[in-house]
Amino acid sequence: SQTIHQWPATLVQPVGSPLSLECTVEGTSNPNLYWYRQAAGRGLQLLFYSVGIGQISSEVPQNLSASRPQDRQFILSSKKLLLSDSGFYLCAWTPGPEDHEQYFGPGTRLTVT
Amino acid sequence: GDSVTQMEGPVTLSEEAFLTINCTYTATGYPSLFWYVQYPGEGLQLLLKATKADDKGSNKGFEATYRKETTSFHLEKGSVQVSDSAVYFCALSRGGGTSYGKLTFGQGTILTVHP
């Protein structure tokens, strides 16, 4: 069966520090991968998606970037964190172009101080 | 573009009460529709789905019917439990192709069930 992992689970970082969040999927190949941010426990904002290794599409201009160095690995990064980067970051995957539902990871709670 | 609108919350119910959370959508064509549930501090879990008109998705006592004529996908449960307290999200997807499997979410509805 397929599983999705995110780490770390929680992170407290000072303003101006770098960021690296990792997401990996097991039990599948060539998934579509997605990064979301959720503020205040409500709405989800799609940040990036990837349909293959090295292929990244950005949904909103911001302080963050994403990379996909391996088929089942998706990384969210920042060179210098802002206070506004605080939130709950969720990674999700979908098996492929014919599948519609997404499956979400457990999330990373980021607090920028 | 596509959009999903959910009823404003929060919704507060007593245990064993009937639940309805309204969801309407705007999209061309025939999207797939979903309900996700998020428990405190966790990621989203797929609750149920429907991929074509008149389909009924069901899971854990929850149901929703894809109504093309009213562009709706309302979530219902006959008897809620305290453990159903969570945030519920309605979403749609056009699937692959140029949509790349992206989901369009509603704003979420907070449900609190009291004993």
Short mmCIF file of C-alpha atoms in Angstrom, two decimals:
data_model
loop_
_atom_site.label_atom_id
_atom_site.label_comp_id
_atom_site.label_asym_id
_atom_site.label_seq_id
_atom_site.Cartn_x
_atom_site.Cartn_y
_atom_site.Cartn_z
CA SER A 1 0.00 0.00 0.00
CA GLN A 2 1.03 3.59 -0.50
CA THR A 3 2.10 5.91 2.29
CA ILE A 4 3.21 9.51 2.42
CA HIS A 5 5.65 10.93 4.95
CA GLN A 6 6.50 14.47 5.91
CA TRP A 7 9.20 15.75 8.18
CA PRO A 8 9.77 17.38 10.42
CA ALA A 9 6.38 17.33 12.13
CA THR A 10 6.98 20.66 13.81
CA LEU A 11 9.56 23.36 13.31
CA VAL A 12 10.31 26.68 14.99
CA GLN A 13 12.67 28.90 13.03
CA PRO A 14 13.81 32.53 13.38
CA VAL A 15 13.11 35.11 10.72
CA GLY A 16 15.81 35.09 8.05
CA SER A 17 16.82 31.47 8.55
CA PRO A 18 16.64 28.85 5.75
CA LEU A 19 13.97 26.19 5.45
CA SER A 20 13.81 22.68 4.10
CA LEU A 21 10.71 20.50 4.40
CA GLU A 22 10.68 17.04 2.94
CA CYS A 23 7.92 14.83 1.60
CA THR A 24 8.30 11.26 0.36
CA VAL A 25 5.79 8.80 -1.03
CA GLU A 26 6.18 5.03 -0.81
CA GLY A 27 4.54 2.27 -2.78
CA THR A 28 3.94 4.08 -6.05
CA SER A 29 5.88 5.47 -8.99
CA ASN A 30 5.66 8.70 -10.98
CA PRO A 31 3.03 10.34 -8.77
CA ASN A 32 1.90 13.92 -9.14
CA LEU A 33 3.04 15.79 -6.04
CA TYR A 34 1.66 18.95 -4.40
CA TRP A 35 2.60 21.40 -1.65
CA TYR A 36 -0.13 23.32 0.18
CA ARG A 37 -0.09 25.86 2.96
CA GLN A 38 -2.92 26.16 5.43
CA ALA A 39 -3.31 29.22 7.63
CA ALA A 40 -5.46 29.42 10.75
CA GLY A 41 -6.67 25.82 10.36
CA ARG A 42 -8.89 26.61 7.42
CA GLY A 43 -8.37 27.29 3.74
CA LEU A 44 -5.70 25.53 1.71
CA GLN A 45 -3.48 27.39 -0.70
CA LEU A 46 -1.75 25.38 -3.43
CA LEU A 47 1.89 26.46 -3.57
CA PHE A 48 3.60 24.10 -6.02
CA TYR A 49 2.91 20.97 -7.99
CA SER A 50 5.09 18.54 -9.90
CA VAL A 51 4.25 15.97 -12.55
CA GLY A 52 7.75 14.50 -12.76
CA ILE A 53 11.37 14.67 -11.66
CA GLY A 54 12.72 18.20 -12.02
CA GLN A 55 9.32 19.54 -13.16
CA ILE A 56 7.98 22.20 -10.79
CA SER A 57 5.07 24.57 -11.33
CA SER A 58 4.44 27.48 -8.99
CA GLU A 59 0.93 28.65 -8.24
CA VAL A 60 1.75 31.83 -6.35
CA PRO A 61 4.84 34.07 -6.31
CA GLN A 62 6.42 34.00 -2.89
CA ASN A 63 9.41 33.46 -0.71
CA LEU A 64 9.38 29.69 -1.19
CA SER A 65 10.70 27.26 -3.80
CA ALA A 66 10.24 23.56 -4.46
CA SER A 67 12.33 20.80 -5.94
CA ARG A 68 11.83 17.18 -6.93
CA PRO A 69 15.21 15.51 -7.01
CA GLN A 70 13.80 11.97 -7.08
CA ASP A 71 10.60 10.43 -8.35
CA ARG A 72 8.95 10.15 -4.93
CA GLN A 73 10.62 13.04 -3.11
CA PHE A 74 9.34 16.60 -2.97
CA ILE A 75 11.15 19.35 -1.07
CA LEU A 76 9.94 22.79 -0.04
CA SER A 77 12.63 25.37 0.64
CA SER A 78 13.32 28.95 1.51
CA LYS A 79 16.57 30.88 1.71
CA LYS A 80 15.24 33.40 4.23
CA LEU A 81 12.05 32.86 6.18
CA LEU A 82 9.53 35.61 6.79
CA LEU A 83 7.02 35.83 9.64
CA SER A 84 4.28 35.36 7.05
CA ASP A 85 5.69 31.92 6.15
CA SER A 86 4.27 30.49 9.38
CA GLY A 87 1.57 27.90 8.83
CA PHE A 88 0.73 24.26 8.38
CA TYR A 89 2.37 22.78 5.29
CA LEU A 90 0.79 19.79 3.64
CA CYS A 91 2.17 17.53 0.95
CA ALA A 92 -0.18 15.48 -1.22
CA TRP A 93 0.07 13.01 -4.08
CA THR A 94 -2.12 11.55 -6.75
CA PRO A 95 -1.23 8.36 -8.63
CA GLY A 96 -1.29 9.81 -12.12
CA PRO A 97 -3.11 11.67 -14.88
CA GLU A 98 -6.20 9.47 -14.81
CA ASP A 99 -6.72 9.72 -11.04
CA HIS A 100 -8.61 12.56 -9.44
CA GLU A 101 -8.34 12.27 -5.66
CA GLN A 102 -5.31 13.42 -3.71
CA TYR A 103 -3.87 11.79 -0.61
CA PHE A 104 -2.35 13.99 2.04
CA GLY A 105 0.57 13.64 4.40
CA PRO A 106 0.41 14.41 8.14
CA GLY A 107 1.73 17.95 7.68
CA THR A 108 4.49 20.14 9.13
CA ARG A 109 3.66 22.92 11.57
CA LEU A 110 6.08 25.81 10.92
CA THR A 111 6.36 28.74 13.30
CA VAL A 112 8.61 31.61 12.31
CA THR A 113 9.63 33.75 15.28
CA GLY B 1 -12.49 29.56 -13.25
CA ASP B 2 -13.55 26.71 -11.00
CA SER B 3 -14.82 27.45 -7.51
CA VAL B 4 -16.34 25.66 -4.52
CA THR B 5 -18.56 27.30 -1.93
CA GLN B 6 -19.36 25.73 1.43
CA MET B 7 -21.82 26.82 4.04
CA GLU B 8 -20.37 29.13 6.63
CA GLY B 9 -19.61 27.62 9.99
CA PRO B 10 -19.00 26.82 12.63
CA VAL B 11 -21.68 24.18 12.94
CA THR B 12 -22.47 23.03 16.47
CA LEU B 13 -24.65 19.95 17.07
CA SER B 14 -25.60 17.62 19.86
CA GLU B 15 -24.64 13.97 19.61
CA GLU B 16 -27.07 11.91 17.46
CA ALA B 17 -28.31 14.99 15.60
CA PHE B 18 -28.65 15.07 11.80
CA LEU B 19 -25.86 16.80 9.89
CA THR B 20 -25.97 18.66 6.60
CA ILE B 21 -23.06 20.70 5.24
CA ASN B 22 -23.92 22.41 1.99
CA CYS B 23 -21.49 22.54 -0.93
CA THR B 24 -22.03 24.04 -4.37
CA TYR B 25 -19.56 24.32 -7.18
CA THR B 26 -18.91 26.22 -10.38
CA ALA B 27 -17.08 24.38 -13.12
CA THR B 28 -17.50 23.55 -16.77
CA GLY B 29 -17.64 19.97 -17.85
CA TYR B 30 -17.85 17.06 -15.43
CA PRO B 31 -15.48 17.39 -12.50
CA SER B 32 -15.04 14.79 -9.79
CA LEU B 33 -16.24 15.87 -6.35
CA PHE B 34 -14.82 15.08 -2.93
CA TRP B 35 -15.29 15.57 0.78
CA TYR B 36 -12.18 15.65 2.94
CA VAL B 37 -12.04 15.69 6.74
CA GLN B 38 -9.29 17.19 8.88
CA TYR B 39 -8.96 16.36 12.57
CA PRO B 40 -7.05 18.79 14.82
CA GLY B 41 -3.34 18.87 14.05
CA GLU B 42 -3.57 16.33 11.23
CA GLY B 43 -3.54 16.24 7.45
CA LEU B 44 -6.63 15.86 5.30
CA GLN B 45 -8.28 12.48 4.87
CA LEU B 46 -10.44 11.59 1.91
CA LEU B 47 -13.92 10.96 3.29
CA LEU B 48 -15.87 10.19 0.14
CA LYS B 49 -16.00 10.94 -3.56
CA ALA B 50 -18.26 10.92 -6.63
CA THR B 51 -17.02 10.98 -10.19
CA LYS B 52 -20.19 11.48 -12.23
CA ALA B 53 -23.68 12.91 -12.00
CA ASP B 54 -26.09 11.09 -9.64
CA ASP B 55 -23.27 9.11 -8.05
CA LYS B 56 -23.56 8.78 -4.29
CA GLY B 57 -20.37 8.64 -2.27
CA SER B 58 -20.55 7.13 1.20
CA ASN B 59 -18.21 6.29 4.04
CA LYS B 60 -18.44 5.97 7.85
CA GLY B 61 -22.14 6.91 7.79
CA PHE B 62 -21.55 10.05 5.71
CA GLU B 63 -23.17 10.44 2.30
CA ALA B 64 -23.14 12.95 -0.55
CA THR B 65 -24.83 12.85 -3.95
CA TYR B 66 -23.42 14.50 -7.08
CA ARG B 67 -26.25 16.74 -8.34
CA LYS B 68 -25.38 18.13 -11.75
CA GLU B 69 -28.65 20.04 -12.11
CA THR B 70 -28.08 22.02 -8.91
CA THR B 71 -24.24 21.87 -9.04
CA SER B 72 -24.24 20.61 -5.47
CA PHE B 73 -22.58 17.93 -3.35
CA HIS B 74 -24.06 18.29 0.14
CA LEU B 75 -22.62 16.19 2.95
CA GLU B 76 -25.07 14.40 5.27
CA LYS B 77 -24.96 12.10 8.25
CA GLY B 78 -27.97 10.77 10.07
CA SER B 79 -26.51 10.67 13.58
CA VAL B 80 -23.31 12.48 14.44
CA GLN B 81 -20.89 11.50 17.18
CA VAL B 82 -18.48 13.54 19.26
CA SER B 83 -15.66 11.91 17.27
CA ASP B 84 -16.99 13.56 14.08
CA SER B 85 -15.84 16.95 15.35
CA ALA B 86 -13.43 18.20 12.68
CA VAL B 87 -13.09 20.55 9.72
CA TYR B 88 -14.79 19.36 6.53
CA PHE B 89 -13.66 20.44 3.06
CA CYS B 90 -15.54 20.09 -0.20
CA ALA B 91 -13.36 19.94 -3.32
CA LEU B 92 -13.47 19.33 -7.04
CA SER B 93 -10.98 18.08 -9.60
CA ARG B 94 -10.87 17.97 -13.35
CA GLY B 95 -8.34 15.17 -13.22
CA GLY B 96 -5.23 15.09 -15.37
CA GLY B 97 -4.42 16.71 -18.69
CA THR B 98 -3.90 20.44 -18.45
CA SER B 99 -5.45 20.49 -14.97
CA TYR B 100 -2.60 18.32 -13.61
CA GLY B 101 -4.86 16.78 -11.01
CA LYS B 102 -5.20 20.01 -9.06
CA LEU B 103 -7.96 20.29 -6.50
CA THR B 104 -10.14 23.34 -5.94
CA PHE B 105 -11.19 23.51 -2.28
CA GLY B 106 -13.99 25.19 -0.43
CA GLN B 107 -13.10 27.26 2.61
CA GLY B 108 -13.87 24.48 5.09
CA THR B 109 -16.62 24.09 7.67
CA ILE B 110 -15.83 23.53 11.34
CA LEU B 111 -18.11 20.95 12.98
CA THR B 112 -18.32 20.61 16.76
CA VAL B 113 -20.44 17.86 18.30
CA HIS B 114 -21.31 18.03 22.00
CA PRO B 115 -22.21 15.01 24.16
#
